[in-house]
mmCIF file of C-alpha atoms in Angstrom:
data_model
loop_
_atom_site.group_PDB
_atom_site.id
_atom_site.type_symbol
_atom_site.label_atom_id
_atom_site.label_comp_id
_atom_site.label_asym_id
_atom_site.label_seq_id
_atom_site.Cartn_x
_atom_site.Cartn_y
_atom_site.Cartn_z
ATOM 1 C CA MET A 29 -14.031 -10.680 -17.022
ATOM 2 C CA SER A 30 -10.962 -12.849 -17.465
ATOM 3 C CA ASP A 31 -7.600 -11.189 -16.880
ATOM 4 C CA ALA A 32 -6.348 -12.977 -19.992
ATOM 5 C CA THR A 33 -8.706 -10.914 -22.158
ATOM 6 C CA LEU A 34 -8.053 -7.482 -20.680
ATOM 7 C CA HIS A 35 -6.274 -6.319 -23.834
ATOM 8 C CA ALA A 36 -9.300 -7.041 -25.989
ATOM 9 C CA THR A 37 -10.924 -3.876 -27.324
ATOM 10 C CA HIS A 38 -14.434 -5.351 -27.394
ATOM 11 C CA GLN A 39 -14.702 -5.566 -23.596
ATOM 12 C CA ASN A 40 -17.282 -3.342 -21.941
ATOM 13 C CA PRO A 41 -15.157 -0.652 -20.222
ATOM 14 C CA ASP A 42 -17.910 0.071 -17.703
ATOM 15 C CA ASP A 43 -17.639 -3.418 -16.244
ATOM 16 C CA PHE A 44 -13.891 -3.083 -15.794
ATOM 17 C CA ALA A 45 -14.203 0.395 -14.308
ATOM 18 C CA VAL A 46 -16.848 -0.674 -11.819
ATOM 19 C CA GLN A 47 -14.770 -3.636 -10.667
ATOM 20 C CA ILE A 48 -11.650 -1.529 -10.175
ATOM 21 C CA ALA A 49 -13.591 1.239 -8.432
ATOM 22 C CA ASP A 50 -15.260 -1.263 -6.104
ATOM 23 C CA GLN A 51 -11.884 -2.659 -5.049
ATOM 24 C CA VAL A 52 -10.446 0.811 -4.556
ATOM 25 C CA GLU A 53 -13.434 1.817 -2.446
ATOM 26 C CA SER A 54 -13.142 -1.378 -0.392
ATOM 27 C CA PHE A 55 -9.508 -0.614 0.379
ATOM 28 C CA LEU A 56 -10.211 2.999 1.333
ATOM 29 C CA VAL A 57 -13.028 2.000 3.678
ATOM 30 C CA ALA A 58 -11.089 -0.904 5.206
ATOM 31 C CA VAL A 59 -7.951 1.083 6.035
ATOM 32 C CA THR A 60 -10.057 3.896 7.481
ATOM 33 C CA GLU A 61 -11.817 1.374 9.743
ATOM 34 C CA VAL A 62 -8.536 -0.202 10.857
ATOM 35 C CA ALA A 63 -7.162 3.233 11.725
ATOM 36 C CA LYS A 64 -10.005 3.725 14.218
ATOM 37 C CA GLY A 65 -8.261 1.158 16.412
ATOM 38 C CA ASP A 66 -11.356 -0.744 17.497
ATOM 39 C CA GLU A 67 -9.744 -4.157 16.846
ATOM 40 C CA PRO A 68 -5.951 -3.677 16.949
ATOM 41 C CA ASP A 69 -5.181 -7.387 17.315
ATOM 42 C CA SER A 70 -6.725 -8.133 13.923
ATOM 43 C CA ALA A 71 -5.237 -5.122 12.130
ATOM 44 C CA VAL A 72 -2.274 -6.862 10.509
ATOM 45 C CA PRO A 73 -4.105 -9.830 8.930
ATOM 46 C CA PHE A 74 -6.953 -7.559 7.846
ATOM 47 C CA LEU A 75 -4.524 -5.162 6.179
ATOM 48 C CA LEU A 76 -2.722 -8.110 4.605
ATOM 49 C CA LEU A 77 -5.991 -9.195 3.015
ATOM 50 C CA GLU A 78 -6.974 -5.725 1.807
ATOM 51 C CA VAL A 79 -3.571 -4.872 0.341
ATOM 52 C CA SER A 80 -3.501 -8.243 -1.429
ATOM 53 C CA GLN A 81 -6.894 -7.609 -2.981
ATOM 54 C CA LEU A 82 -5.924 -4.071 -3.985
ATOM 55 C CA LEU A 83 -2.816 -5.358 -5.737
ATOM 56 C CA LEU A 84 -4.994 -7.736 -7.729
ATOM 57 C CA ALA A 85 -6.809 -4.662 -9.031
ATOM 58 C CA GLY A 86 -3.443 -3.038 -9.641
ATOM 59 C CA GLY A 87 -2.269 -6.063 -11.592
ATOM 60 C CA ARG A 88 -5.330 -5.840 -13.793
ATOM 61 C CA LEU A 89 -4.640 -2.165 -14.415
ATOM 62 C CA GLY A 90 -1.051 -3.031 -15.220
ATOM 63 C CA ALA A 91 -2.065 -5.745 -17.674
ATOM 64 C CA HIS A 92 -4.608 -3.496 -19.380
ATOM 65 C CA GLU A 93 -3.722 -1.535 -22.498
ATOM 66 C CA ASP A 94 -2.762 2.091 -21.901
ATOM 67 C CA ILE A 95 -5.757 4.124 -20.812
ATOM 68 C CA VAL A 96 -5.875 7.578 -22.425
ATOM 69 C CA PRO A 97 -7.830 10.371 -20.694
ATOM 70 C CA GLU A 98 -10.517 12.105 -22.690
ATOM 71 C CA GLU A 99 -9.322 15.592 -21.721
ATOM 72 C CA ARG A 100 -5.863 16.960 -22.397
ATOM 73 C CA TYR A 101 -5.560 18.552 -18.976
ATOM 74 C CA GLU A 102 -6.700 16.987 -15.744
ATOM 75 C CA PRO A 103 -9.640 18.837 -14.147
ATOM 76 C CA ASP A 104 -8.878 20.581 -10.868
ATOM 77 C CA LEU A 105 -10.011 18.490 -7.925
ATOM 78 C CA GLY A 106 -9.220 21.045 -5.226
ATOM 79 C CA PRO A 107 -7.083 20.319 -2.158
ATOM 80 C CA GLU A 108 -6.239 16.721 -1.298
ATOM 81 C CA GLN A 109 -7.920 15.215 1.758
ATOM 82 C CA ASP A 110 -5.650 15.365 4.813
ATOM 83 C CA VAL A 111 -4.335 11.979 5.955
ATOM 84 C CA ASP A 112 -2.117 13.028 8.869
ATOM 85 C CA ALA A 113 -4.520 11.858 11.576
ATOM 86 C CA LEU A 114 -5.091 8.549 9.809
ATOM 87 C CA ARG A 115 -1.330 8.028 9.417
ATOM 88 C CA GLU A 116 -0.729 8.748 13.098
ATOM 89 C CA ASN A 117 -3.467 6.329 14.155
ATOM 90 C CA LEU A 118 -2.053 3.556 11.976
ATOM 91 C CA ALA A 119 1.449 4.203 13.295
ATOM 92 C CA ARG A 120 0.193 3.882 16.857
ATOM 93 C CA ILE A 121 -1.682 0.633 16.137
ATOM 94 C CA LEU A 122 1.257 -0.899 14.250
ATOM 95 C CA GLU A 123 3.948 0.606 16.483
ATOM 96 C CA PRO A 124 6.001 -2.570 17.210
ATOM 97 C CA VAL A 125 6.134 -3.554 13.528
ATOM 98 C CA ASP A 126 5.552 -0.298 11.676
ATOM 99 C CA VAL A 127 9.152 0.183 10.538
ATOM 100 C CA TYR A 128 10.550 -2.364 8.093
ATOM 101 C CA SER A 129 13.394 -2.691 5.595
ATOM 102 C CA GLU A 130 12.626 -2.044 1.933
ATOM 103 C CA VAL A 131 14.585 -2.422 -1.290
ATOM 104 C CA PHE A 132 13.269 0.447 -3.405
ATOM 105 C CA ASP A 133 13.976 -1.095 -6.811
ATOM 106 C CA PRO A 134 15.090 -4.751 -7.061
ATOM 107 C CA TYR A 135 16.464 -4.136 -10.564
ATOM 108 C CA GLU A 136 18.861 -1.384 -9.496
ATOM 109 C CA PRO A 137 22.152 -3.100 -8.557
ATOM 110 C CA ARG A 138 23.890 -2.468 -5.247
ATOM 111 C CA ARG A 139 21.044 -0.442 -3.793
ATOM 112 C CA ALA A 140 20.985 -0.895 -0.030
ATOM 113 C CA PRO A 141 17.691 -1.463 1.825
ATOM 114 C CA VAL A 142 16.169 1.589 3.464
ATOM 115 C CA PRO A 143 13.777 1.892 6.425
ATOM 116 C CA ALA A 144 10.107 2.403 5.581
ATOM 117 C CA ARG A 145 6.851 2.581 7.515
ATOM 118 C CA ILE A 146 3.704 0.597 6.806
ATOM 119 C CA SER A 147 1.584 3.451 8.167
ATOM 120 C CA HIS A 148 3.142 5.930 5.747
ATOM 121 C CA ASP A 149 2.870 3.488 2.852
ATOM 122 C CA LEU A 150 -0.838 2.860 3.379
ATOM 123 C CA THR A 151 -1.739 6.536 3.628
ATOM 124 C CA GLU A 152 0.314 7.382 0.536
ATOM 125 C CA VAL A 153 -1.522 4.669 -1.390
ATOM 126 C CA MET A 154 -4.830 6.033 -0.109
ATOM 127 C CA THR A 155 -3.935 9.525 -1.341
ATOM 128 C CA ASP A 156 -3.365 8.204 -4.866
ATOM 129 C CA LEU A 157 -6.537 6.132 -4.819
ATOM 130 C CA ARG A 158 -8.698 8.960 -3.466
ATOM 131 C CA HIS A 159 -7.498 11.205 -6.267
ATOM 132 C CA GLY A 160 -8.796 8.747 -8.859
ATOM 133 C CA MET A 161 -11.962 8.117 -6.882
ATOM 134 C CA ALA A 162 -12.789 11.838 -6.992
ATOM 135 C CA HIS A 163 -12.762 11.640 -10.788
ATOM 136 C CA TYR A 164 -14.834 8.454 -10.750
ATOM 137 C CA ARG A 165 -17.500 9.929 -8.481
ATOM 138 C CA ALA A 166 -17.655 13.022 -10.712
ATOM 139 C CA GLY A 167 -18.497 10.780 -13.668
ATOM 140 C CA ARG A 168 -15.055 11.009 -15.281
ATOM 141 C CA THR A 169 -14.549 7.250 -15.500
ATOM 142 C CA THR A 170 -11.796 7.260 -18.106
ATOM 143 C CA GLU A 171 -9.905 9.940 -16.180
ATOM 144 C CA ALA A 172 -10.177 7.844 -13.013
ATOM 145 C CA LEU A 173 -8.911 4.698 -14.725
ATOM 146 C CA TRP A 174 -6.076 6.629 -16.333
ATOM 147 C CA TRP A 175 -5.014 8.050 -12.981
ATOM 148 C CA TRP A 176 -5.219 4.697 -11.166
ATOM 149 C CA GLN A 177 -3.205 3.020 -13.919
ATOM 150 C CA PHE A 178 -0.601 5.787 -14.159
ATOM 151 C CA SER A 179 -0.129 6.076 -10.394
ATOM 152 C CA TYR A 180 -0.002 2.271 -10.089
ATOM 153 C CA PHE A 181 3.077 2.267 -12.312
ATOM 154 C CA SER A 182 4.624 5.435 -10.912
ATOM 155 C CA ASN A 183 3.873 5.219 -7.186
ATOM 156 C CA TRP A 184 1.250 3.216 -5.349
ATOM 157 C CA GLY A 185 1.935 -0.139 -6.991
ATOM 158 C CA SER A 186 5.490 -0.394 -5.677
ATOM 159 C CA ILE A 187 4.540 1.098 -2.313
ATOM 160 C CA ALA A 188 1.655 -1.325 -1.777
ATOM 161 C CA SER A 189 3.848 -4.235 -2.876
ATOM 162 C CA ALA A 190 6.482 -3.329 -0.276
ATOM 163 C CA ALA A 191 3.863 -2.957 2.454
ATOM 164 C CA LEU A 192 2.356 -6.315 1.497
ATOM 165 C CA ARG A 193 5.726 -8.014 1.890
ATOM 166 C CA ALA A 194 6.146 -6.475 5.343
ATOM 167 C CA LEU A 195 2.638 -7.457 6.469
ATOM 168 C CA GLN A 196 3.095 -10.994 5.153
ATOM 169 C CA SER A 197 6.372 -11.254 7.050
ATOM 170 C CA VAL A 198 4.761 -10.218 10.340
ATOM 171 C CA VAL A 199 1.975 -12.782 9.952
ATOM 172 C CA ALA A 200 4.501 -15.461 8.975
ATOM 173 C CA HIS A 201 6.642 -14.796 12.068
ATOM 174 C CA VAL A 202 3.596 -15.192 14.287
ATOM 175 C CA ARG A 203 2.193 -18.296 12.593
ATOM 176 C CA LEU A 204 5.620 -19.978 12.459
ATOM 177 C CA ASN A 205 6.341 -19.047 16.073
ATOM 178 C CA GLN A 206 9.431 -17.011 15.214
ATOM 179 C CA PRO A 207 9.611 -14.025 17.606
ATOM 180 C CA LEU A 208 11.266 -11.070 15.956
ATOM 181 C CA GLU A 209 13.858 -10.748 18.723
ATOM 182 C CA GLU A 210 15.353 -14.091 17.716
ATOM 183 C CA LEU A 211 16.368 -12.676 14.334
ATOM 184 C CA ASP A 212 18.879 -10.311 15.946
ATOM 185 C CA GLY A 213 17.989 -7.166 14.044
ATOM 186 C CA LEU A 214 17.296 -6.197 10.445
ATOM 187 C CA ASP A 215 20.185 -6.505 8.027
ATOM 188 C CA THR A 216 20.039 -3.168 6.238
ATOM 189 C CA ASP A 217 23.506 -3.439 4.632
ATOM 190 C CA GLN A 218 24.167 0.133 5.658
ATOM 191 C CA ASP A 219 27.373 1.796 6.801
ATOM 192 C CA PRO A 220 27.906 0.798 10.460
ATOM 193 C CA ALA A 221 28.431 4.488 11.222
ATOM 194 C CA ASP A 222 24.836 5.193 10.322
ATOM 195 C CA ASP A 223 23.541 4.647 13.846
ATOM 196 C CA LEU A 224 20.250 6.420 13.211
ATOM 197 C CA LEU A 225 19.300 4.136 10.339
ATOM 198 C CA GLU A 226 20.279 1.011 12.247
ATOM 199 C CA SER A 227 18.345 1.976 15.350
ATOM 200 C CA GLU A 228 15.250 2.933 13.338
ATOM 201 C CA ALA A 229 15.153 -0.162 11.154
ATOM 202 C CA GLY A 230 16.521 -2.596 13.744
ATOM 203 C CA ARG A 231 14.044 -1.544 16.433
ATOM 204 C CA VAL A 232 11.388 -3.680 14.745
ATOM 205 C CA MET A 233 13.323 -6.887 15.158
ATOM 206 C CA VAL A 234 14.485 -6.211 18.707
ATOM 207 C CA GLU A 235 11.032 -6.066 20.293
ATOM 208 C CA GLU A 236 9.274 -9.306 21.116
ATOM 209 C CA ILE A 237 5.946 -9.936 19.447
ATOM 210 C CA ALA A 238 3.142 -9.789 21.977
ATOM 211 C CA GLY A 239 -0.514 -10.655 21.755
ATOM 212 C CA PRO A 240 -1.992 -12.948 19.133
ATOM 213 C CA LEU A 241 -0.532 -10.976 16.236
ATOM 214 C CA GLY A 242 2.354 -9.048 17.750
ATOM 215 C CA LEU A 243 0.903 -5.584 17.528
ATOM 216 C CA ARG A 244 1.799 -4.433 21.041
ATOM 217 C CA PRO A 245 4.988 -4.746 23.046
ATOM 218 C CA VAL A 246 4.948 -6.879 26.179
ATOM 219 C CA VAL A 247 4.155 -4.882 29.297
#
């Protein structure tokens, strides 16, 4: 299905739903596998690929006409699946590059960058996606699409976009042979008195990239 025709009302909604659900499922499985830590040296490029593909699905949801749920109130899905262990595993794998500098909204003037974590971003995106997947697996396809579209605009779209930029930057530094220590710290445009923010955000750029993709500090 061409992205240029997503607004057309004659499209088969099942085809679109299946494609979006497949991409969501792929992302959920891929991040879960990365978090196991079996191949830490390939974690960053693999995550770069998966987040890029997920954002393609997000872009299609964003370009689609508003999806309206069939029920007025969202059915109760029970407690959300815990992601603390997964977040901690990702943070450990990505430790040298986990913290990065993010501009929350590029259209809000004079907003200073803030520190963010790739590990937190990915697990927050997974929480949103799992919520929609629970509807999809229960046969509530329209509800799932509505949730994925709504949360793409309100939360996971911007979070995944920020994480993608950070992952792309890490890969670029490695491929262009630009060790992070040579950049002399992140420019967060924060008050110099805010030592905590500077040390948290700047720590990423102080450590030298080690290994083929810079995922572990030099011993």
